[in-house]
Coordinates of C-alpha atoms in Angstrom, one line a residue:
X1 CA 25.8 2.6 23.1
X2 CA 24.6 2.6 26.8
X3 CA 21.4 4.7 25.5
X4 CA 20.5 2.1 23.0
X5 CA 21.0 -0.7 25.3
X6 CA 18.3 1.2 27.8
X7 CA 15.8 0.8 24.9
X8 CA 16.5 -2.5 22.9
X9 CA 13.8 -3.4 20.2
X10 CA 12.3 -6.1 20.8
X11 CA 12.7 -9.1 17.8
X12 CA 11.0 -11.5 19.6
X13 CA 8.8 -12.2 22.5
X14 CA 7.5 -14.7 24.7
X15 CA 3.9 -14.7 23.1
X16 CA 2.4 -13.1 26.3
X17 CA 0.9 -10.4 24.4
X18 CA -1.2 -12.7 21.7
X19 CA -2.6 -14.5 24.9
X20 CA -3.8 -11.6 27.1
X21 CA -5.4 -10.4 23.5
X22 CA -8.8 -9.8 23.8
X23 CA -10.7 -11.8 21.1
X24 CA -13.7 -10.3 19.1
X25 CA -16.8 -10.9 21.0
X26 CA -19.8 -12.1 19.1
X27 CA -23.0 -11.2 21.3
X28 CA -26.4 -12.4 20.5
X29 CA -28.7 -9.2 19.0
X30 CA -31.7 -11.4 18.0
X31 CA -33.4 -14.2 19.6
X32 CA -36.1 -15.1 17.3
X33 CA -37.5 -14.6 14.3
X34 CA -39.3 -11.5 15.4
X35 CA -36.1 -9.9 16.6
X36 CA -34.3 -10.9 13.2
X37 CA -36.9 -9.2 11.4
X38 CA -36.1 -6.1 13.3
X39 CA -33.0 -6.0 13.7
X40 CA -31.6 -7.3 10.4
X41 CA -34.5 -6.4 7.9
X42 CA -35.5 -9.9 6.7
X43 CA -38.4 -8.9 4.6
X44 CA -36.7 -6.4 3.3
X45 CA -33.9 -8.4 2.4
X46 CA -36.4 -11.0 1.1
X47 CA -37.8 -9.0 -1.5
X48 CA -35.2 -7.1 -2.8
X49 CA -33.7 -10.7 -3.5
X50 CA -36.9 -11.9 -5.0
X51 CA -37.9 -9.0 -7.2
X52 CA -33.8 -9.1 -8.5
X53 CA -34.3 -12.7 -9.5
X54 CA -30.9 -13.4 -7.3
X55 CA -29.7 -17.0 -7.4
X56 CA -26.7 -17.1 -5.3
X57 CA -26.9 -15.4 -2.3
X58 CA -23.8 -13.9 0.3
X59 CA -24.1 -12.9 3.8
X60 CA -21.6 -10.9 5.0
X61 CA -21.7 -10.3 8.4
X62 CA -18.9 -8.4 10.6
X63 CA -17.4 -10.5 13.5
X64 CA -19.3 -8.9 16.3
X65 CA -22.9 -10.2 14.1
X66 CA -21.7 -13.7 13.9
X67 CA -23.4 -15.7 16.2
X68 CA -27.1 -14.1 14.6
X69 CA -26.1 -15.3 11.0
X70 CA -27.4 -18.5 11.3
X71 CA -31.2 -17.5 12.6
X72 CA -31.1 -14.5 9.5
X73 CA -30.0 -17.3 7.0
X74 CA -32.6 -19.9 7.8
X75 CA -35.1 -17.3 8.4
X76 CA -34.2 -16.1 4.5
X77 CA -34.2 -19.5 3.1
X78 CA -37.5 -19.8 4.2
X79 CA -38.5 -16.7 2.0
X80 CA -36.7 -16.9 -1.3
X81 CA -35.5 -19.8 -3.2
X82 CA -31.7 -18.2 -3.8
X83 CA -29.4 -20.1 -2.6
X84 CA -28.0 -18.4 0.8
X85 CA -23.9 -18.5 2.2
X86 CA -21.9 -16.7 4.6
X87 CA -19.2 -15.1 4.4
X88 CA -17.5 -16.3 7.9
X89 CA -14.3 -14.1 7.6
X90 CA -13.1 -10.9 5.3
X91 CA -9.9 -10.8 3.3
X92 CA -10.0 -6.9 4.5
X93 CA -12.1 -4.8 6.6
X94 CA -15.5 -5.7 7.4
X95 CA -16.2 -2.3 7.0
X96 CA -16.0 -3.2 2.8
X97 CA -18.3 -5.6 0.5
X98 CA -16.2 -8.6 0.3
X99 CA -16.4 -9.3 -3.5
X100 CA -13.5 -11.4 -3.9
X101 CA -14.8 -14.1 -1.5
X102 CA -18.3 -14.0 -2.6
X103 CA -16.9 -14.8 -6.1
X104 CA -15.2 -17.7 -5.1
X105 CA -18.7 -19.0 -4.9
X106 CA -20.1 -17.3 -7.6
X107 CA -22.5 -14.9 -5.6
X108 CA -24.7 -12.7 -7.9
X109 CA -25.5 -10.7 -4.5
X110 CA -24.0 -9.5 -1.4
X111 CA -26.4 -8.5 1.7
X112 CA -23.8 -6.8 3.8
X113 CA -24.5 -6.6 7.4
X114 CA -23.5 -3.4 10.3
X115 CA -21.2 -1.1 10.0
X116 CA -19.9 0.0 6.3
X117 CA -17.7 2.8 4.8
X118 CA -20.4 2.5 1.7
X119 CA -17.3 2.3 -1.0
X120 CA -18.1 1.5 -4.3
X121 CA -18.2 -2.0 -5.5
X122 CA -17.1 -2.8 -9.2
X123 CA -18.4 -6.1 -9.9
X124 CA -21.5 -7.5 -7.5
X125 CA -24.5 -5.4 -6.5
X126 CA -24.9 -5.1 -3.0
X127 CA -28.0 -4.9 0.0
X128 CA -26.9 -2.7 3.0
X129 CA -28.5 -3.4 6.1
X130 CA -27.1 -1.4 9.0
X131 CA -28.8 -2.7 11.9
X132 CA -30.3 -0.2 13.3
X133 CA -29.6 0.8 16.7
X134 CA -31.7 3.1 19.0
X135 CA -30.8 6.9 19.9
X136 CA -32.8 9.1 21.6
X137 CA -34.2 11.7 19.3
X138 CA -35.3 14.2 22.5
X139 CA -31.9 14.1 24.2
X140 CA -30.1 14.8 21.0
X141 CA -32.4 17.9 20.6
X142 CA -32.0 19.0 24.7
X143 CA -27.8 18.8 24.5
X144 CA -27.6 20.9 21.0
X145 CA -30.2 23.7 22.6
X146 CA -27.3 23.6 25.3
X147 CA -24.6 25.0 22.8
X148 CA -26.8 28.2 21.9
X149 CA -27.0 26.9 18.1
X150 CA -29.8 29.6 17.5
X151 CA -27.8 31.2 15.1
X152 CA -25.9 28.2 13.0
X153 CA -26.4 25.9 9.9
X154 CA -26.8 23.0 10.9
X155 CA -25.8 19.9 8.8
X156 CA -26.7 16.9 10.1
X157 CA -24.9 13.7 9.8
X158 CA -25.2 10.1 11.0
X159 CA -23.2 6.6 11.4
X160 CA -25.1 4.3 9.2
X161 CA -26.6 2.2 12.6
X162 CA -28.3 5.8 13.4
X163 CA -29.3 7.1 10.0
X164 CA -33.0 6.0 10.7
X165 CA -33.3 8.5 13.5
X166 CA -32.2 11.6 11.2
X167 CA -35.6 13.1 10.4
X168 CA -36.9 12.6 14.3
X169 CA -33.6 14.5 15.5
X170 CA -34.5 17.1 12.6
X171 CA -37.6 17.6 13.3
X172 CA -36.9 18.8 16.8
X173 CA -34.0 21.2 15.9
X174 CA -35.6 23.0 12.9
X175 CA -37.5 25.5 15.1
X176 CA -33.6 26.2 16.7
X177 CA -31.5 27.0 14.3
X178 CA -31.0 29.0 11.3
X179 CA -31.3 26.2 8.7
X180 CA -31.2 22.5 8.3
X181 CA -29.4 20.1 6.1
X182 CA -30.5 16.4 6.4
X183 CA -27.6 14.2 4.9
X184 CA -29.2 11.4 3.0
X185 CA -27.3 7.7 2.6
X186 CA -27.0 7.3 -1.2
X187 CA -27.4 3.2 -0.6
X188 CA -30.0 2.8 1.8
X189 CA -33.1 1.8 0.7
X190 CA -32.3 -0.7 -2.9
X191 CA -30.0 -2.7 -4.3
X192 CA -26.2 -0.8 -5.2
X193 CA -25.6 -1.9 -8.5
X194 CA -21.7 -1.1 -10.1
X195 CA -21.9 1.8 -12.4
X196 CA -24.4 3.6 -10.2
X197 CA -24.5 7.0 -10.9
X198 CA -22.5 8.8 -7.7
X199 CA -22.1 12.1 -8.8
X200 CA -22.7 14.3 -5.2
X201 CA -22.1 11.5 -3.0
X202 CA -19.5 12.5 -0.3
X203 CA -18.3 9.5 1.6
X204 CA -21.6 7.3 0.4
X205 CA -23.6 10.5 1.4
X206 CA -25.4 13.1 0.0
X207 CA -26.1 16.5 0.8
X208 CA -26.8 20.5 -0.8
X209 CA -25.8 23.4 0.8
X210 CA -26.9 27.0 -0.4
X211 CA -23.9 28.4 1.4
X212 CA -20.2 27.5 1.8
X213 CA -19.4 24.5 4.0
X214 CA -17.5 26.3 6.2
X215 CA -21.0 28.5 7.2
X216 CA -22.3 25.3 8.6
X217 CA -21.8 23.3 11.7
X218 CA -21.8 19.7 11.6
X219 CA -23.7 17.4 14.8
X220 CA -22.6 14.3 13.8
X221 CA -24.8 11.4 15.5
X222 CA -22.1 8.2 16.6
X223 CA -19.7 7.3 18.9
X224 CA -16.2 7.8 17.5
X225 CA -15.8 5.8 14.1
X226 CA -13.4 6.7 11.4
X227 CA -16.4 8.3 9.6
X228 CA -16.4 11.2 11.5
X229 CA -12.6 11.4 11.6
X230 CA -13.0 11.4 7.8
X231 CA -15.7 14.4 7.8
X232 CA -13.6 16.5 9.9
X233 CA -10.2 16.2 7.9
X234 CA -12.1 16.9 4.1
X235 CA -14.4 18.9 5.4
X236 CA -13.8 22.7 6.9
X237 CA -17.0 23.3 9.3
X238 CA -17.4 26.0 10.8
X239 CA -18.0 23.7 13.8
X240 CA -18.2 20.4 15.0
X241 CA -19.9 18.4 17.2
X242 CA -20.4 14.7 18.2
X243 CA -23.4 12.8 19.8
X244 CA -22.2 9.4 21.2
X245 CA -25.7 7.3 21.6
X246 CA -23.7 4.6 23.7
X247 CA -23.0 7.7 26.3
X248 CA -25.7 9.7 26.0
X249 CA -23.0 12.7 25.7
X250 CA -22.3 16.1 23.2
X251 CA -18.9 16.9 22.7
X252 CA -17.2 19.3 20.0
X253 CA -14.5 18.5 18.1
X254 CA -13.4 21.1 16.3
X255 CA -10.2 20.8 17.6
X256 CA -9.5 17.3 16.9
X257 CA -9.5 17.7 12.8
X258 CA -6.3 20.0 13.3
X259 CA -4.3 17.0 15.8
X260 CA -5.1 15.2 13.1
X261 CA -4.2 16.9 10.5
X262 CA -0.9 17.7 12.2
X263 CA 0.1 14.2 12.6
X264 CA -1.1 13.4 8.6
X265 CA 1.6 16.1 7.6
X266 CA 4.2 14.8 9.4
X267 CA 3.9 11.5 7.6
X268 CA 3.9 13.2 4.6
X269 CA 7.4 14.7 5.4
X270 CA 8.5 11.5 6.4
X271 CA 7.3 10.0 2.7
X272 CA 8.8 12.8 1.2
X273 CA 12.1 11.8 2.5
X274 CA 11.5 8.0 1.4
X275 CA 13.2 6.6 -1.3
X276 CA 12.1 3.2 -1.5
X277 CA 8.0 2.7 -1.7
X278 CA 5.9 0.1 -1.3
X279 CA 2.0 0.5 -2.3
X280 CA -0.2 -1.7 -0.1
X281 CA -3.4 -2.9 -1.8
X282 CA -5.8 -2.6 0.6
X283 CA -8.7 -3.4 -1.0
X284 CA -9.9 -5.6 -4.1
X285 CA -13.8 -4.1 -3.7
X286 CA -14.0 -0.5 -3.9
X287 CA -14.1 0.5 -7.3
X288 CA -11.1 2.3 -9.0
X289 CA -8.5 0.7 -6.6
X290 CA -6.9 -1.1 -9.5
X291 CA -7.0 2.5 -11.6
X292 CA -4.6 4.3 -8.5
X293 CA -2.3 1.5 -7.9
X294 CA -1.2 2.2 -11.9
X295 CA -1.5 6.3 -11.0
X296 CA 0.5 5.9 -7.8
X297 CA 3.3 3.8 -10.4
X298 CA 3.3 6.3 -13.0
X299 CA 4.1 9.0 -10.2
X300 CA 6.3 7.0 -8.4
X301 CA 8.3 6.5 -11.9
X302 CA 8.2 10.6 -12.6
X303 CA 9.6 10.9 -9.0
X304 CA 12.3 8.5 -10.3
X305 CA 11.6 6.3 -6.7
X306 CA 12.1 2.6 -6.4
X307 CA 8.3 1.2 -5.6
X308 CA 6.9 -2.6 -4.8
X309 CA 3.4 -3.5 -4.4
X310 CA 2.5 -6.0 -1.6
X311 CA -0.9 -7.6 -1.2
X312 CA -1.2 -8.4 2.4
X313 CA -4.7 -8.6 3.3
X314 CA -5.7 -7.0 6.8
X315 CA -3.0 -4.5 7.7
X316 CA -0.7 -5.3 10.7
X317 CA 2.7 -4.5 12.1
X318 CA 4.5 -7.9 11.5
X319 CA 3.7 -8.0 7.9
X320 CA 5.0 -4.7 7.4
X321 CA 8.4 -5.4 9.2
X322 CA 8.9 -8.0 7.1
X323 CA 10.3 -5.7 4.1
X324 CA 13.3 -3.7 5.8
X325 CA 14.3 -2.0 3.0
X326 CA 11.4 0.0 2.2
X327 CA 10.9 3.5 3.8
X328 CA 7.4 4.6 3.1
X329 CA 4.1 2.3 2.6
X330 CA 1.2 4.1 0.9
X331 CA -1.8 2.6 1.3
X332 CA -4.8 2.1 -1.2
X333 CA -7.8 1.3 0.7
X334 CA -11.2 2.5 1.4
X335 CA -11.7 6.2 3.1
X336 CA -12.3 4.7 6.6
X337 CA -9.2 2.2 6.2
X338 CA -6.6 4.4 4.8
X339 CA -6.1 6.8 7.4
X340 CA -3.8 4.7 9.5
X341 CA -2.2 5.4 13.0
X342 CA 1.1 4.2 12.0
X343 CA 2.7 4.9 15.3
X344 CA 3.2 0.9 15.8
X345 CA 4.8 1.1 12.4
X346 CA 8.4 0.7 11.5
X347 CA 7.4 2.8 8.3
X348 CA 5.1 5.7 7.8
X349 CA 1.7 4.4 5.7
X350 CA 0.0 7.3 3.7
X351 CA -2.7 7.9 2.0
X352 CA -2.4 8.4 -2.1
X353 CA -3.0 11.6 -1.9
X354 CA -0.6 12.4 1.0
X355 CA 2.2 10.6 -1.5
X356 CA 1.4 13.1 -4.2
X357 CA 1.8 15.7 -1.9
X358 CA 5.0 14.4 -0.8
X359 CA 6.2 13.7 -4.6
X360 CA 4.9 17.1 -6.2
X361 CA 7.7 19.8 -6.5
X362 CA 4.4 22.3 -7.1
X363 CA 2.0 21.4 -5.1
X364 CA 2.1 23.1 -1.3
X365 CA 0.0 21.9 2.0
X366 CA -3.1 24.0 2.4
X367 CA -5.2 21.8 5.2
X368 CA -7.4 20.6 2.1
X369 CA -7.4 16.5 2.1
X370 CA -8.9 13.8 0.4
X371 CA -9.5 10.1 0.9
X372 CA -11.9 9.5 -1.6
X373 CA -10.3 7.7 -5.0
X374 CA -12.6 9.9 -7.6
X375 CA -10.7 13.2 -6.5
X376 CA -7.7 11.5 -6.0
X377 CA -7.3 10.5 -9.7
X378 CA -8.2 14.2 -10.8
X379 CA -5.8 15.6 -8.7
X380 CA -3.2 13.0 -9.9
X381 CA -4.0 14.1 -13.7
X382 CA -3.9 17.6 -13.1
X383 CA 0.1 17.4 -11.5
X384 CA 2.3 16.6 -13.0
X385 CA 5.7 17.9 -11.9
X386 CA 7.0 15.3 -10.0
X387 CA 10.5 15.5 -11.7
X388 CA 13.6 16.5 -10.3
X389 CA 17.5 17.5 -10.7
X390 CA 19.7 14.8 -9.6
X391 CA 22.4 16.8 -8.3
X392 CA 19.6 19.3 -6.0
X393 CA 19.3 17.9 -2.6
X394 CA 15.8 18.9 -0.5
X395 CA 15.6 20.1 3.0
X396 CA 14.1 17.9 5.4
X397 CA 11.5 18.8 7.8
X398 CA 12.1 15.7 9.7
X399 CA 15.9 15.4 9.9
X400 CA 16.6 19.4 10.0
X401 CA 19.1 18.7 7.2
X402 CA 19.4 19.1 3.3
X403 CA 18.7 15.2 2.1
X404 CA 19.5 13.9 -1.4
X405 CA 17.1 11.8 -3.0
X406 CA 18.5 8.7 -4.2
X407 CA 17.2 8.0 -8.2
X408 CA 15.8 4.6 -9.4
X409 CA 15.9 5.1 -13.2
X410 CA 14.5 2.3 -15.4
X411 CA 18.0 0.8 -17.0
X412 CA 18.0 0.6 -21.0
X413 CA 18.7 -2.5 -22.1
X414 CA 22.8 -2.4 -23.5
X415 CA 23.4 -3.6 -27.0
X416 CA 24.7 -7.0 -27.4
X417 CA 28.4 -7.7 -28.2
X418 CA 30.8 -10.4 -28.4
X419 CA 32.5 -9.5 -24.7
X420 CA 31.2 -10.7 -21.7
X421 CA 32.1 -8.0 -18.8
X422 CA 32.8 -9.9 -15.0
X423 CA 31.0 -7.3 -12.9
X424 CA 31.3 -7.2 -9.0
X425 CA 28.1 -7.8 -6.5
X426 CA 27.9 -4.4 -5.8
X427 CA 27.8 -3.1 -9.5
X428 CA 25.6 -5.9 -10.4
X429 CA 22.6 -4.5 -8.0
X430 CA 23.3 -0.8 -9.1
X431 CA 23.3 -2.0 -12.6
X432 CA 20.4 -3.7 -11.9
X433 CA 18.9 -1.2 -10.1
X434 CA 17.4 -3.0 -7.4
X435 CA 17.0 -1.8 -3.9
X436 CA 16.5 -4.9 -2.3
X437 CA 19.7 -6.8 -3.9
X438 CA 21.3 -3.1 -2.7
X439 CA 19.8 -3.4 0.9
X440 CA 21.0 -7.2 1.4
X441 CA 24.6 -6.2 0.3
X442 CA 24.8 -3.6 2.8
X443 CA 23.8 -6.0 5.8
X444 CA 26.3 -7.5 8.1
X445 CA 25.3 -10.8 7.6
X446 CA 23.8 -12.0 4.4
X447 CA 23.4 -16.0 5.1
X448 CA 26.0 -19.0 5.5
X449 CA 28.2 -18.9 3.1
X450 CA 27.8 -15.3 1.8
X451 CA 29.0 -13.2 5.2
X452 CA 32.5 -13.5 4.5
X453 CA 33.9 -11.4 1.3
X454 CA 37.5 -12.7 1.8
X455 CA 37.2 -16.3 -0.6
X456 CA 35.2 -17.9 -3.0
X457 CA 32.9 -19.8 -1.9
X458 CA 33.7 -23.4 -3.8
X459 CA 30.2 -24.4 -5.6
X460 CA 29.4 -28.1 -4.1
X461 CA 26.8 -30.6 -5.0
X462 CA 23.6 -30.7 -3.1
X463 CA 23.0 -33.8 -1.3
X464 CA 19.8 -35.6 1.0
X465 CA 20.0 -34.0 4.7
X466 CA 19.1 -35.7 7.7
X467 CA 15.6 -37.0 8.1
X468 CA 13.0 -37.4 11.5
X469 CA 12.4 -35.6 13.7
X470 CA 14.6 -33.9 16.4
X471 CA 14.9 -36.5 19.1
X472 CA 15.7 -39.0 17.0
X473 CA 16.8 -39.0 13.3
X474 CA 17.0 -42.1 11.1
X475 CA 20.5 -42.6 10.8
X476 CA 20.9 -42.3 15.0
X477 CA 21.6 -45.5 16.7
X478 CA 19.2 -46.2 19.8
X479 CA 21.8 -45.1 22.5
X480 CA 22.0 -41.4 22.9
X481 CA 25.5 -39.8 23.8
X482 CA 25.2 -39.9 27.7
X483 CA 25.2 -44.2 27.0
X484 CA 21.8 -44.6 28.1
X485 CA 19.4 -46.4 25.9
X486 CA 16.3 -44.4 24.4

């Protein structure tokens, strides 16, 4: 008890932490119209949404492109005759096509500004513009001569505010190296419309390699996004490298994909071990979210686990915490999203596919991952052994013991008789088969009225409570108890 009083968990705070928060700083990038045509693409813009015959018009900008979203919007309304919004916040991360706001105002369009993961949209067609930011090709090609890449295939990979700089950067590393692969963004230069065909596209890329991907190396050109921490967990390179443009450094990072990787597997120990799930819906944009929240339910219910799905918007600690009963989140989201540090977490937060590992008596971890949800719903439909013996307990990696999973089986429904059976609390949640009604029973302290098992509680009549406000409620004469008047 003296150890856990060294450590107490903190319900509640004093706030100081929300007010030292740094808030999202929203910084000028263009000052006129010249420097909105540049940065942002106007004409562009303009004439994709001309030629499309667009009437309705969003502009989604991320928080950091705020303050620039009036000047791009008047400068566009004085090109097209669509009617032009903006999208001032986004129900998930900006890195997504907001669809579900745009709808709310019947959008035929989306122009989606910065950064992106480049999911799939199902319903709107979309305009990326990424904003291009400057990177210089010649010091890109000087620090990848310095790591004696003579011999390598090279495969060549940008963050979408740097894709514009690919073919300078290739052009001065061809004579270097072996071979070259240019990656290719599969939305860059048109409109995205839904049912697209995407066949080839790895993580809204593009590439072809003559040779197995682990023969090439991979210079990734970007500071550290989830993009690249994506690339290096699906993908086995040979070798790895990074080019941050902000710092103007080259660093490899071979070694981070297996931390990584490391931490991933012990989350799917931990979810292996969970026997009450909760799917997160992360996402109402990226197409095929809606198809593995019903695949995650129909392998949850083979596993014979006890699942809820919670639509929370952006992903935070409190929310979470809010559900104590539930052991494991998984998390459908897009590929940049979903791979959450949940070290802040009561609860581990998965991925889907790091659920089916941890549900699939079959299936084994071999360092192959996937975030996408196209492979994730083949690998789904191709295992299906996610059943087990009741009475055969599993050996966890996490405790160091032999665990028994606990079965939520969908109750039949009893035929109906002339008795009525009086069933205790206890039997009634079982019976029921709800973990939640199970969970509350367990507590300590269930509410006034409920805490003590020892009587009854009488059933009374609800009746009007006291009305005002603290100080001073109606029925409260105007001397307080002290005899001094108020």
């Amino acid at each position: 008890m003296a150890e856990a009083l060294q450590n107490p968990v903190a319900i509640s705070d004093s706030g100081e932490a929300v007010l030292a928060r740094e808030a999202v700083h929203s910084e000028r990038r263009a000052h006129s119209a010249t420097e909105a045509e540049s940065v942002y693409e106007v004409e562009r813009t303009a004439k994709l949404i001309s030629d499309g015959g667009y009437k309705r018009v969003a502009l989604q900008f991320p928080d950091e492109l705020l303050a620039d979203s009036t000047l791009v919007s008047d400068q566009l309304r004085q090109r097209v005759s669509a009617q032009i919004f903006v999208l001032a916040d986004t129900s998930y991360g900006s890195c997504c096509v907001d669809e579900v706001a745009a709808l709310h105002y019947d959008a035929d369009l989306v122009v989606h500004y910065g950064r992106t993961c480049l999911s799939l949209t199902s319903r709107l067609p979309v305009v990326y513009v990424f904003c291009c930011e400057p990177v210089d090709s010649e010091h890109v090609a000087e620090c990848a001569k310095r790591e004696d890449l003579g011999e390598s295939r090279l495969l060549l990979v940008a963050d979408v505010p740097y894709v514009h700089a690919l073919d300078a950067i290739a052009d001065r590393l061809r004579p270097c190296v072996a071979e070259m692969v240019v990656s290719r963004v599969s939305a860059q230069d048109g409109v995205y419309v839904p049912g697209a065909d995407t066949e080839g596209v790895k993580l809204g890329r593009t590439w072809e390699l003559d040779h197995p991907v682990g023969d090439y190396t991979l210079l990734y050109i970007g500071d550290e996004s989830p993009t690249l921490t994506n690339l290096l967990v699906t993908k086995r390179f040979g070798a790895a490298y990074s080019y941050s443009p902000s710092q103007r450094t080259l660093r490899a990072e071979s070694g981070k994909a297996n931390r990584h990787l490391s931490r991933r597997y012990y989350m799917v120990q931990r979810a292996r071990d969970a026997n009450i799930v909760g799917i997160v819906v992360g996402t109402l944009a990226a197409a095929r979210y809606l198809r593995v929240v019903e695949a995650l339910k129909q392998l949850l219910r083979q596993a014979e686990r006890k699942f809820y799905v919670f639509v929370v918007g952006k992903l935070n600690v409190a929310k979470l915490a809010n559900f104590a009963e539930i052991e494991a989140y998984v998390l459908v989201a897009c590929p940049e999203n979903s791979l959450v540090d949940s070290k802040e977490f009561f609860q581990p937060v998965v991925t889907p596919y790091e659920m089916l590992l941890a549900l699939s008596r079959s299936r084994e971890w071999s360092g192959d991952y996937i975030t996408d949800f196209h492979s994730f719903l083949e690998e789904s439909e191709l295992d299906q052994d996610f059943g087990g013996d009741d009475d055969e307990p599993h050996f966890s990696l996490v405790t160091g013991k032999l665990q028994k999973t606990r079965r939520y089986v969908a109750q039949q429904d009893e035929p109906s008789g002339g008795d009525v059976t009086v069933r205790c609390k206890t039997e009634i949640a079982q019976y029921m088969g709800s973990a939640a009604a199970e969970h509350l029973l367990a507590r300590s302290f269930r509410g006034l009225g409920h805490d003590d098992d020892s009587h009854e509680v009488e059933p009374m009549l609800a009746v009007e409570g006291l009305s005002g406000i603290a100080s001073k409620y109606s029925h409260e004469t105007g001397e307080s108890k002290c005899g001094e008047k108020k």
